[in-house]
PDB file of C-alpha atoms in Angstrom:
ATOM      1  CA  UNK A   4     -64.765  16.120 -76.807  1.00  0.00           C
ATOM      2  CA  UNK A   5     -61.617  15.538 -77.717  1.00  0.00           C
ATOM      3  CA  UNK A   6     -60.092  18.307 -76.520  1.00  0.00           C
ATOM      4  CA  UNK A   7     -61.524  17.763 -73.191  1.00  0.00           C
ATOM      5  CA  UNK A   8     -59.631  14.453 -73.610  1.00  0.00           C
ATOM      6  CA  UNK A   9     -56.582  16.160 -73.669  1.00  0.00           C
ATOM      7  CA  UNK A  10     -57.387  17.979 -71.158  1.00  0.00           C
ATOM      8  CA  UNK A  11     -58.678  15.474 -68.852  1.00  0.00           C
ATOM      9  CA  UNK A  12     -55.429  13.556 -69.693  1.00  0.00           C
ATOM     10  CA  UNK A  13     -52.841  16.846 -69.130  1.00  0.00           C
ATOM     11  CA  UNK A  14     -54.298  17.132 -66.124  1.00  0.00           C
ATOM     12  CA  UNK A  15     -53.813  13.003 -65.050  1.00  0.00           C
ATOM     13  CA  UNK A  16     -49.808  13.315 -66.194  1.00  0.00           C
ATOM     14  CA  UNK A  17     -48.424  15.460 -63.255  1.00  0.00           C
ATOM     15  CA  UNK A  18     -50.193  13.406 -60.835  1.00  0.00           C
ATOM     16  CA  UNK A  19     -48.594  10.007 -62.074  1.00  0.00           C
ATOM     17  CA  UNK A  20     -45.038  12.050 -62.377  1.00  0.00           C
ATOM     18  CA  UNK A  21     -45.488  13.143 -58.888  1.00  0.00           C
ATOM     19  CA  UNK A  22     -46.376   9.132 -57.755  1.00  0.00           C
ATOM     20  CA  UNK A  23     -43.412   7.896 -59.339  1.00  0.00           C
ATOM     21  CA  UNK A  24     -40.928  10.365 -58.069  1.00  0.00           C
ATOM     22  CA  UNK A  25     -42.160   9.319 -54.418  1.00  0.00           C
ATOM     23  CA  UNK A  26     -40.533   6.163 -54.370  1.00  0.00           C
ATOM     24  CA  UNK A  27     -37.474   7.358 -55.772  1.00  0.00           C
ATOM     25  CA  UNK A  28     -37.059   9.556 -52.449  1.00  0.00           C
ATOM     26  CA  UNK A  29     -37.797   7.048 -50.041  1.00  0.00           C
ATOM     27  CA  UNK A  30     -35.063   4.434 -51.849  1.00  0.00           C
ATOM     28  CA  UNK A  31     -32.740   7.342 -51.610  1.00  0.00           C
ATOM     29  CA  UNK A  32     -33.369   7.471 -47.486  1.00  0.00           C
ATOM     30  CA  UNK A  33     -33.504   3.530 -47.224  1.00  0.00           C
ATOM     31  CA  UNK A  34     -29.838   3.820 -48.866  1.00  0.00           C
ATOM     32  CA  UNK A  35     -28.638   5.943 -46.642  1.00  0.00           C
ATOM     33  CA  UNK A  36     -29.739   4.463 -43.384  1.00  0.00           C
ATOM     34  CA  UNK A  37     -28.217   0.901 -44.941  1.00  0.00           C
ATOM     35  CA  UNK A  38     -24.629   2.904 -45.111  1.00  0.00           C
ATOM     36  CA  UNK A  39     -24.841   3.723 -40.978  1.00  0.00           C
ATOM     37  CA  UNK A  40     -23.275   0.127 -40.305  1.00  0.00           C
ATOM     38  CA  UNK A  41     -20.274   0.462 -41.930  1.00  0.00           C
ATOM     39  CA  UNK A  42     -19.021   3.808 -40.134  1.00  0.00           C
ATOM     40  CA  UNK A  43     -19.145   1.011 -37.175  1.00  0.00           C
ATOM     41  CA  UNK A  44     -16.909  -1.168 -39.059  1.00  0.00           C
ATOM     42  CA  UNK A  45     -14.543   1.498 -39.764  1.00  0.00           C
ATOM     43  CA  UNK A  46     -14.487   2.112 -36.679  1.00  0.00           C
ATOM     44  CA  UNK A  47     -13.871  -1.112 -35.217  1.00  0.00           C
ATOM     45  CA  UNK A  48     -11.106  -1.671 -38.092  1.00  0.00           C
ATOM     46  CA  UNK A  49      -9.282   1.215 -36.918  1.00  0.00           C
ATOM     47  CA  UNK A  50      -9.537   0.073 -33.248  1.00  0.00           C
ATOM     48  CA  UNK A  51      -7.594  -3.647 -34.369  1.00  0.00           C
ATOM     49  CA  UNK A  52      -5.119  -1.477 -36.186  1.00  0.00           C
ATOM     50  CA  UNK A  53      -4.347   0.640 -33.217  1.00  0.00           C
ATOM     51  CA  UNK A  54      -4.290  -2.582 -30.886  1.00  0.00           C
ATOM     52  CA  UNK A  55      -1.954  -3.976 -33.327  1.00  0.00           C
ATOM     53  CA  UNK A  56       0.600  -1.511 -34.883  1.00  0.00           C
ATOM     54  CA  UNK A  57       3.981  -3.768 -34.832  1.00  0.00           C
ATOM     55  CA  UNK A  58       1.764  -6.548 -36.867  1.00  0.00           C
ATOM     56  CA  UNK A  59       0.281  -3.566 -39.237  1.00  0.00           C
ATOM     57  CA  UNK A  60       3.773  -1.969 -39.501  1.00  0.00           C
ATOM     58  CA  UNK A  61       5.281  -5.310 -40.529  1.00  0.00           C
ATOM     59  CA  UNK A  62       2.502  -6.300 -43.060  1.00  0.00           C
ATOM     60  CA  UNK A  63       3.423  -2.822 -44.339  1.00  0.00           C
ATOM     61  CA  UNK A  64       7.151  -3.914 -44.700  1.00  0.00           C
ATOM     62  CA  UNK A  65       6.292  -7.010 -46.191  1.00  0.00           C
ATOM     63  CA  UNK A  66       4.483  -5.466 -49.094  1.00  0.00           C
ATOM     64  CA  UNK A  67       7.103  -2.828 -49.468  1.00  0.00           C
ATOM     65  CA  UNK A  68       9.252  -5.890 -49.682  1.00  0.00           C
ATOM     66  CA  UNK A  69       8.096  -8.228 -52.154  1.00  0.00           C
ATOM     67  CA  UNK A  70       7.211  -4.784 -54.446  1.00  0.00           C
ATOM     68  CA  UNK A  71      10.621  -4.604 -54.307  1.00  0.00           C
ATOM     69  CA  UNK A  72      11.190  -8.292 -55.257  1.00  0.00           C
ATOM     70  CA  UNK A  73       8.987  -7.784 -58.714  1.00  0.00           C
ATOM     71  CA  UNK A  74      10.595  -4.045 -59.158  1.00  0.00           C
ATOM     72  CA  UNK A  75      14.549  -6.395 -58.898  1.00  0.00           C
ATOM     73  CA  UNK A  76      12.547  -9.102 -61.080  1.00  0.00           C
ATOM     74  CA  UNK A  77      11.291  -6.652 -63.825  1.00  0.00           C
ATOM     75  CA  UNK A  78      14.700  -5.268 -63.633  1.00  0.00           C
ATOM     76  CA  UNK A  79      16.444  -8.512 -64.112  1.00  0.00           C
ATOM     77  CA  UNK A  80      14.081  -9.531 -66.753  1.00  0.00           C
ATOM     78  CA  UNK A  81      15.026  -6.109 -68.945  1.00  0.00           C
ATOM     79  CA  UNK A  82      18.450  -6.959 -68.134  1.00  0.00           C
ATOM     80  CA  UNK A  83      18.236 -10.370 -69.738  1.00  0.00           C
ATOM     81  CA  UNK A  84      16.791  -9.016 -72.814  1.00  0.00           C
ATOM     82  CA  UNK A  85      18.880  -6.165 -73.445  1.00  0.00           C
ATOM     83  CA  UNK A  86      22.004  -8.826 -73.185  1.00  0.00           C
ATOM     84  CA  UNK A  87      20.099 -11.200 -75.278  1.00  0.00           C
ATOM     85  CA  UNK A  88      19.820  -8.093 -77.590  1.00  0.00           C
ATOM     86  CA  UNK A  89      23.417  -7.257 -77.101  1.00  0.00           C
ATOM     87  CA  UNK A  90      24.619 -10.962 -77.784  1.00  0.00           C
ATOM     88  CA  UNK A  91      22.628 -11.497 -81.105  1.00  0.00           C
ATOM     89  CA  UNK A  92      24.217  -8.201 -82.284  1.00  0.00           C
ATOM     90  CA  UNK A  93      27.366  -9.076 -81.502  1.00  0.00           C
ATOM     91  CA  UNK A  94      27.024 -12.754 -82.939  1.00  0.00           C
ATOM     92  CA  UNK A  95      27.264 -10.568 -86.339  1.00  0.00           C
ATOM     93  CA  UNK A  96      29.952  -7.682 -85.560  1.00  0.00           C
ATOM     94  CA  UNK A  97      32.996  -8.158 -83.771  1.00  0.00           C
ATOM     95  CA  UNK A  98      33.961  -4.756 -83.349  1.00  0.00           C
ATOM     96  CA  UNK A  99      35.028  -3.563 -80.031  1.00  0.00           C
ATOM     97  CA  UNK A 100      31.913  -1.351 -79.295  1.00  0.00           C
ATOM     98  CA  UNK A 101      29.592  -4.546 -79.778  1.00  0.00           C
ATOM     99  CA  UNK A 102      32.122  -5.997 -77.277  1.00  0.00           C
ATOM    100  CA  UNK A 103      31.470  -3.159 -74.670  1.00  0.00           C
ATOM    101  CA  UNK A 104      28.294  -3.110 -75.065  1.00  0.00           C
ATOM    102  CA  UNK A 105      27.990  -7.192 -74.285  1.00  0.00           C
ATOM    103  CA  UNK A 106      30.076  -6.614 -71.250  1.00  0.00           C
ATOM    104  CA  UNK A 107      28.071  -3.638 -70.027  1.00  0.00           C
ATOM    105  CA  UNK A 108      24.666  -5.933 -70.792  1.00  0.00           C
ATOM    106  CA  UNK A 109      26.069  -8.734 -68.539  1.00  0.00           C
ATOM    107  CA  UNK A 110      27.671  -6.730 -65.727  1.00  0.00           C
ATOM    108  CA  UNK A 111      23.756  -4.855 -66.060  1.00  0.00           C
ATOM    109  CA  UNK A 112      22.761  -8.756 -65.463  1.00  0.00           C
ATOM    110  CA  UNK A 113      24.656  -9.728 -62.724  1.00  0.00           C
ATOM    111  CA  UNK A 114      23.733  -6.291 -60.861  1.00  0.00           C
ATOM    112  CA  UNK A 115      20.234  -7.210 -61.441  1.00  0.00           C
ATOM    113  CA  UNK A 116      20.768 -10.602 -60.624  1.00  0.00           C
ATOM    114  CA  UNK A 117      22.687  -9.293 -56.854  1.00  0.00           C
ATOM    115  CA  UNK A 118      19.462  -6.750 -56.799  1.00  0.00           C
ATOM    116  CA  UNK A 119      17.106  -9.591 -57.136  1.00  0.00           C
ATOM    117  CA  UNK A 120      18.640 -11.862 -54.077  1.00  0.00           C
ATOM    118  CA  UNK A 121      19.141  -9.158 -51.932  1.00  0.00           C
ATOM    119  CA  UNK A 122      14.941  -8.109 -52.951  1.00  0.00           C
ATOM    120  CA  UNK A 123      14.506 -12.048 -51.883  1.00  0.00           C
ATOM    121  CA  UNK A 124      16.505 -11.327 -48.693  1.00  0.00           C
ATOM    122  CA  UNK A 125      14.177  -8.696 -47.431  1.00  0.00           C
ATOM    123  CA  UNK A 126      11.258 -10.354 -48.262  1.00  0.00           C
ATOM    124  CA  UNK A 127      12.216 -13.223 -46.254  1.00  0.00           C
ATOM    125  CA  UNK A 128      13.150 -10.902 -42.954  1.00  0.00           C
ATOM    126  CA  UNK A 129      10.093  -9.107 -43.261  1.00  0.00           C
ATOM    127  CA  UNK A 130       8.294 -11.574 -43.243  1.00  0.00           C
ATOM    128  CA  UNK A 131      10.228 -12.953 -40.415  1.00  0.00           C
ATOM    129  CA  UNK A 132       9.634  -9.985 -38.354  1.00  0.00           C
ATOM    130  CA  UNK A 133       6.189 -10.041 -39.427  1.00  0.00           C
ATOM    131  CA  UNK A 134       5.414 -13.954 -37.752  1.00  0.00           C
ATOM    132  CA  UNK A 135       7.156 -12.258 -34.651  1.00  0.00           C
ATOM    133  CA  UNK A 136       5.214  -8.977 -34.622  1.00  0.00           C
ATOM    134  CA  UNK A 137       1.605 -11.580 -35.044  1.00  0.00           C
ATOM    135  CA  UNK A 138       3.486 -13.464 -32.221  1.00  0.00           C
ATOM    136  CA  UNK A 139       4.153 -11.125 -29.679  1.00  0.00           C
ATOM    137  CA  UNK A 140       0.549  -9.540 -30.103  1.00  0.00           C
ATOM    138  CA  UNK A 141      -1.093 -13.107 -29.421  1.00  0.00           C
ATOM    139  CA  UNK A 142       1.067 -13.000 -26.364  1.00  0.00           C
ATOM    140  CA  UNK A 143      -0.147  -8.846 -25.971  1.00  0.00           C
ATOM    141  CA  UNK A 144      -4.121 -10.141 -26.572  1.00  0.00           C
ATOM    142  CA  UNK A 145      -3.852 -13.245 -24.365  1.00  0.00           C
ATOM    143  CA  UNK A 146      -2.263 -10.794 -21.581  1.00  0.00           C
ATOM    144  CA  UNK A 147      -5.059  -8.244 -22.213  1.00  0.00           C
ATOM    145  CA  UNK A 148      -7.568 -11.405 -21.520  1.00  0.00           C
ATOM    146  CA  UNK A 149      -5.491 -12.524 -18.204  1.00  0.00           C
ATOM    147  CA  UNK A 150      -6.306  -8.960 -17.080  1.00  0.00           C
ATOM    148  CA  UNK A 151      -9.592  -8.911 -17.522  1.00  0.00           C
ATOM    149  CA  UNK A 152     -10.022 -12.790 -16.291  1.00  0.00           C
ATOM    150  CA  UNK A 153      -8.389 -11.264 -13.023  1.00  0.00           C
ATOM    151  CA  UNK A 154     -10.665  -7.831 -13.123  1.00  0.00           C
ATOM    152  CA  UNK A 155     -13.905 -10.835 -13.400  1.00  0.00           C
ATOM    153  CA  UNK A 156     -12.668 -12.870 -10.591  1.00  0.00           C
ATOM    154  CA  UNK A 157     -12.025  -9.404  -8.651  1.00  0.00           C
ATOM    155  CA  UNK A 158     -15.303  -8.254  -9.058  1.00  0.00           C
ATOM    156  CA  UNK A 159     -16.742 -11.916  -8.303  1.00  0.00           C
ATOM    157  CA  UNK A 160     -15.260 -11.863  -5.324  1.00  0.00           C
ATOM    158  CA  UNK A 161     -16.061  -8.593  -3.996  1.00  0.00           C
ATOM    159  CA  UNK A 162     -19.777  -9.331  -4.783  1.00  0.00           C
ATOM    160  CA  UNK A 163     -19.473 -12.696  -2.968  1.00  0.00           C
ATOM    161  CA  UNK A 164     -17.719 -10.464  -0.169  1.00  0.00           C
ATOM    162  CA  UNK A 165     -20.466  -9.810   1.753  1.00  0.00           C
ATOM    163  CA  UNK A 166     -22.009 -13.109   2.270  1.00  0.00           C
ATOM    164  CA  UNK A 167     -18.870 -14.708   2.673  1.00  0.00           C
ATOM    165  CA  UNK A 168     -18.926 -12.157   5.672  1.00  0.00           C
ATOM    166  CA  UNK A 169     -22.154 -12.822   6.873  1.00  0.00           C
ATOM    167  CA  UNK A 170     -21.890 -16.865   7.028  1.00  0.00           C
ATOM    168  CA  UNK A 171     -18.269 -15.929   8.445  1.00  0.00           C
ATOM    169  CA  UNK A 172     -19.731 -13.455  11.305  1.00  0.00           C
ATOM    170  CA  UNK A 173     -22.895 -16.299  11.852  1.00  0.00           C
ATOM    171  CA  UNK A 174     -20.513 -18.974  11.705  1.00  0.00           C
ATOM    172  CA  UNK A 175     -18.248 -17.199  14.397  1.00  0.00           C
ATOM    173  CA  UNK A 176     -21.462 -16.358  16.631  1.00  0.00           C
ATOM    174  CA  UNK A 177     -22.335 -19.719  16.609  1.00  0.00           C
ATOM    175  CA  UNK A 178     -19.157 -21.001  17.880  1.00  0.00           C
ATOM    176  CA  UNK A 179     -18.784 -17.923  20.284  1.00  0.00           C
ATOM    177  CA  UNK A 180     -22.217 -18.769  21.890  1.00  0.00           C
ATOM    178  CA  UNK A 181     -21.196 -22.670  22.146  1.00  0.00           C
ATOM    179  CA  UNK A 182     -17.984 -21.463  23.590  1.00  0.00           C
ATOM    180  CA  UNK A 183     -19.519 -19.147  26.219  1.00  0.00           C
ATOM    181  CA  UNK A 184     -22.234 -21.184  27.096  1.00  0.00           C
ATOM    182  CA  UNK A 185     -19.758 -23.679  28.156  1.00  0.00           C
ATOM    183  CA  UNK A 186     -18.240 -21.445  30.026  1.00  0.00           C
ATOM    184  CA  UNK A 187     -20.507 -19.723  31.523  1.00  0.00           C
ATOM    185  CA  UNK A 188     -21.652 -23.405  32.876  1.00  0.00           C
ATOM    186  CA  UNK A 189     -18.637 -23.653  34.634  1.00  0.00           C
ATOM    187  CA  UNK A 190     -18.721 -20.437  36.327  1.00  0.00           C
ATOM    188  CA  UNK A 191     -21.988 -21.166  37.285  1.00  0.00           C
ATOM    189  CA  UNK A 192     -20.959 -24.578  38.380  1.00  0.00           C
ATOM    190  CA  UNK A 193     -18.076 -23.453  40.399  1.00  0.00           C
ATOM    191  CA  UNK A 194     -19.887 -20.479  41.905  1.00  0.00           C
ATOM    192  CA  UNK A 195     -22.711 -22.437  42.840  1.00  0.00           C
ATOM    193  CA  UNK A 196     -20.411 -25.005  44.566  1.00  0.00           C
ATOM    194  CA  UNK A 197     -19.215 -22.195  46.689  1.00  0.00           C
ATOM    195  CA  UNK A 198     -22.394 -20.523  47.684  1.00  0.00           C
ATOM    196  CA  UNK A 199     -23.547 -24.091  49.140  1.00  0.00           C
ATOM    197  CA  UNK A 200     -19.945 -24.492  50.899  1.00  0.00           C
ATOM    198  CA  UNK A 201     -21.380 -21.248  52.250  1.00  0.00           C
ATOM    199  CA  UNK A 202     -24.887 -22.437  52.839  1.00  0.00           C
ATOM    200  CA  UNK A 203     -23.206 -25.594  54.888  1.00  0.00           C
ATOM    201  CA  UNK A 204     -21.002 -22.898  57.029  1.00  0.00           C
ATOM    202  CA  UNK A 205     -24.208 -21.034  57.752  1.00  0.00           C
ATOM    203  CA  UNK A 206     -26.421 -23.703  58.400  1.00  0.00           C
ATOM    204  CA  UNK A 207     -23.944 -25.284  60.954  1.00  0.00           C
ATOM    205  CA  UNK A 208     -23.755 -22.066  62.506  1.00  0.00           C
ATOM    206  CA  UNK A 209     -27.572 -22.044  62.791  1.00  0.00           C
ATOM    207  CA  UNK A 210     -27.845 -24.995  63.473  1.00  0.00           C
ATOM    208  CA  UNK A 211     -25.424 -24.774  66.880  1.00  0.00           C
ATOM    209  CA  UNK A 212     -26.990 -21.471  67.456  1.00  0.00           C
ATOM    210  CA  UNK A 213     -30.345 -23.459  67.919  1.00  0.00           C
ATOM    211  CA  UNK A 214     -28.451 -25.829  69.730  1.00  0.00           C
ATOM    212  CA  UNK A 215     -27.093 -23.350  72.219  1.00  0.00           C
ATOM    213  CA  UNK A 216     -30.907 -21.952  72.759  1.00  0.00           C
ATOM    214  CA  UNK A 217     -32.251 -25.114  72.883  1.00  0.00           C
ATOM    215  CA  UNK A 218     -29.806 -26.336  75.891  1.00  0.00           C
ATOM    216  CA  UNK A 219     -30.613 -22.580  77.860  1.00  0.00           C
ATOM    217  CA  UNK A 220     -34.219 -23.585  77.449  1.00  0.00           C
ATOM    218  CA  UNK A 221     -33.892 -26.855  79.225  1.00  0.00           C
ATOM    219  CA  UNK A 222     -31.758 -26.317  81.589  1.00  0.00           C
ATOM    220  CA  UNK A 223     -32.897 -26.044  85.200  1.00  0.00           C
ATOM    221  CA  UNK A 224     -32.539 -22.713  87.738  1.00  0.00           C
ATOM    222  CA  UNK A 225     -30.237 -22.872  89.910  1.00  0.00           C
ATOM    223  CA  UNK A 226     -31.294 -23.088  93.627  1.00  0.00           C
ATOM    224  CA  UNK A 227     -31.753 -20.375  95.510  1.00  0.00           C
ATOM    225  CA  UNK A 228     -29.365 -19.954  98.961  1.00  0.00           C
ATOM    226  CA  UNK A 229     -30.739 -19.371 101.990  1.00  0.00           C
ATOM    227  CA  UNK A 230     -28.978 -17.241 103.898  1.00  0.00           C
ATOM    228  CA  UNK A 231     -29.803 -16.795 108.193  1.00  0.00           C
ATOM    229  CA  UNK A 232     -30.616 -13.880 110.086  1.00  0.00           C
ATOM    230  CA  UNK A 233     -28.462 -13.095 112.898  1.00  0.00           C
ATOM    231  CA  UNK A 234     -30.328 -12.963 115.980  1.00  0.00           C
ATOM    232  CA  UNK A 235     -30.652  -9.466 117.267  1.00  0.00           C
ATOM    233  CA  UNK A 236     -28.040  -9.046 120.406  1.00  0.00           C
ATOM    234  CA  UNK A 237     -30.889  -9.005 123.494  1.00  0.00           C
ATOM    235  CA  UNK A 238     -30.756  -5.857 125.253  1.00  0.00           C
ATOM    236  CA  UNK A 239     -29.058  -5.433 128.671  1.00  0.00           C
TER     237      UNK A 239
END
């Protein structure tokens, strides 16, 4: 019994192994489909630093800069200790290599010290040419929006085009028409008025044309003449 136990229990292990690998696979693939969004960032990082090179340039100057600044400051600082160094020793011992040594220390000072200002210096134009850079690509961006304002109120207006040409072309009809109508009434108006100036010439001439039958109609025959017959000459 026992060692069917075993058996029984051999057999169980691989399954449960196999169950708890399973998950470990899918975390894996939920992983790696959480990573896809940040290729897009990347990619929309890189696009910025490409629309903006003179302000990414001059960051870059500005760091190269003030690393400077801290290389002159570290430099200065050494400098300072080594003449501290210099001046304790030669607090104690007077001799003339003490003495060089001091003089070396504080002419390695006041280098440091000239290194350190002039560090300061370009700090302070980089980052000068840095707020000009950031300036001139608000003006670049806000340019870059103007255009595409314009390109919007382009493409507004060439949608509205064809209405705009439709009320235009009704608009015009409309007022064509009115116009025509009008004068086509006067045409008609004027022509009119001269067919019945014509209508009064014809109907006067009808109208003495009846006249002149009328008058043949009622007027009387003339009489007839009588004319004699000679007498026949009698015969001898």
């Amino acid at each position: 019994m026992a060692a069917a136990k075993k058996k029984t229990t051999a057999k169980r292990s691989p399954k449960k192994a196999a169950t708890k690998k399973s998950p470990a696979k899918k975390t894996a693939k939920k992983t790696t489909a959480k990573k896809a969004p940040a290729k897009k960032t990347t990619a929309k990082k890189a696009a910025v630093a490409t629309e903006n090179k003179a302000v990414t340039s001059a960051m870059k100057a500005v760091d190269k800069a003030e690393a400077g600044l801290k290389k002159a400051e570290d430099a200065l600082t050494k400098a300072n200790a080594k003449k501290a160094t210099v001046a304790k020793k030669a607090a104690t011992s007077k001799t003339a290599a003490v003495k060089k040594q001091l003089e070396t220390a504080r002419n390695g000072v006041s280098k440091a010290k000239e290194a350190v200002a002039k560090a300061k210096d370009s700090v302070k134009t980089a980052k000068f040419d840095l707020k000009v850079a950031q300036i001139e690509a608000t003006v670049e961006e806000n340019a870059a929006k103007s255009a595409e304002k314009v390109a919007d109120y382009a493409s507004t207006l060439e949608a509205k085009r064809g209405d705009d040409l439709a009320k235009a072309l009704a608009a015009f009809e409309a007022k064509w028409q009115a116009a025509r109508e009008k004068a086509d009434a006067k045409k008609v108006k004027a022509f009119e008025k001269k067919e019945a100036a014509k209508g009064k010439v014809f109907a006067k001439k009808v109208k003495t044309k009846i006249s002149t039958l009328k008058k043949k109609q009622t007027a009387k025959p003339a009489a007839k003449k009588t004319t004699r017959k000679k007498a026949a000459p009698k015969k001898k």
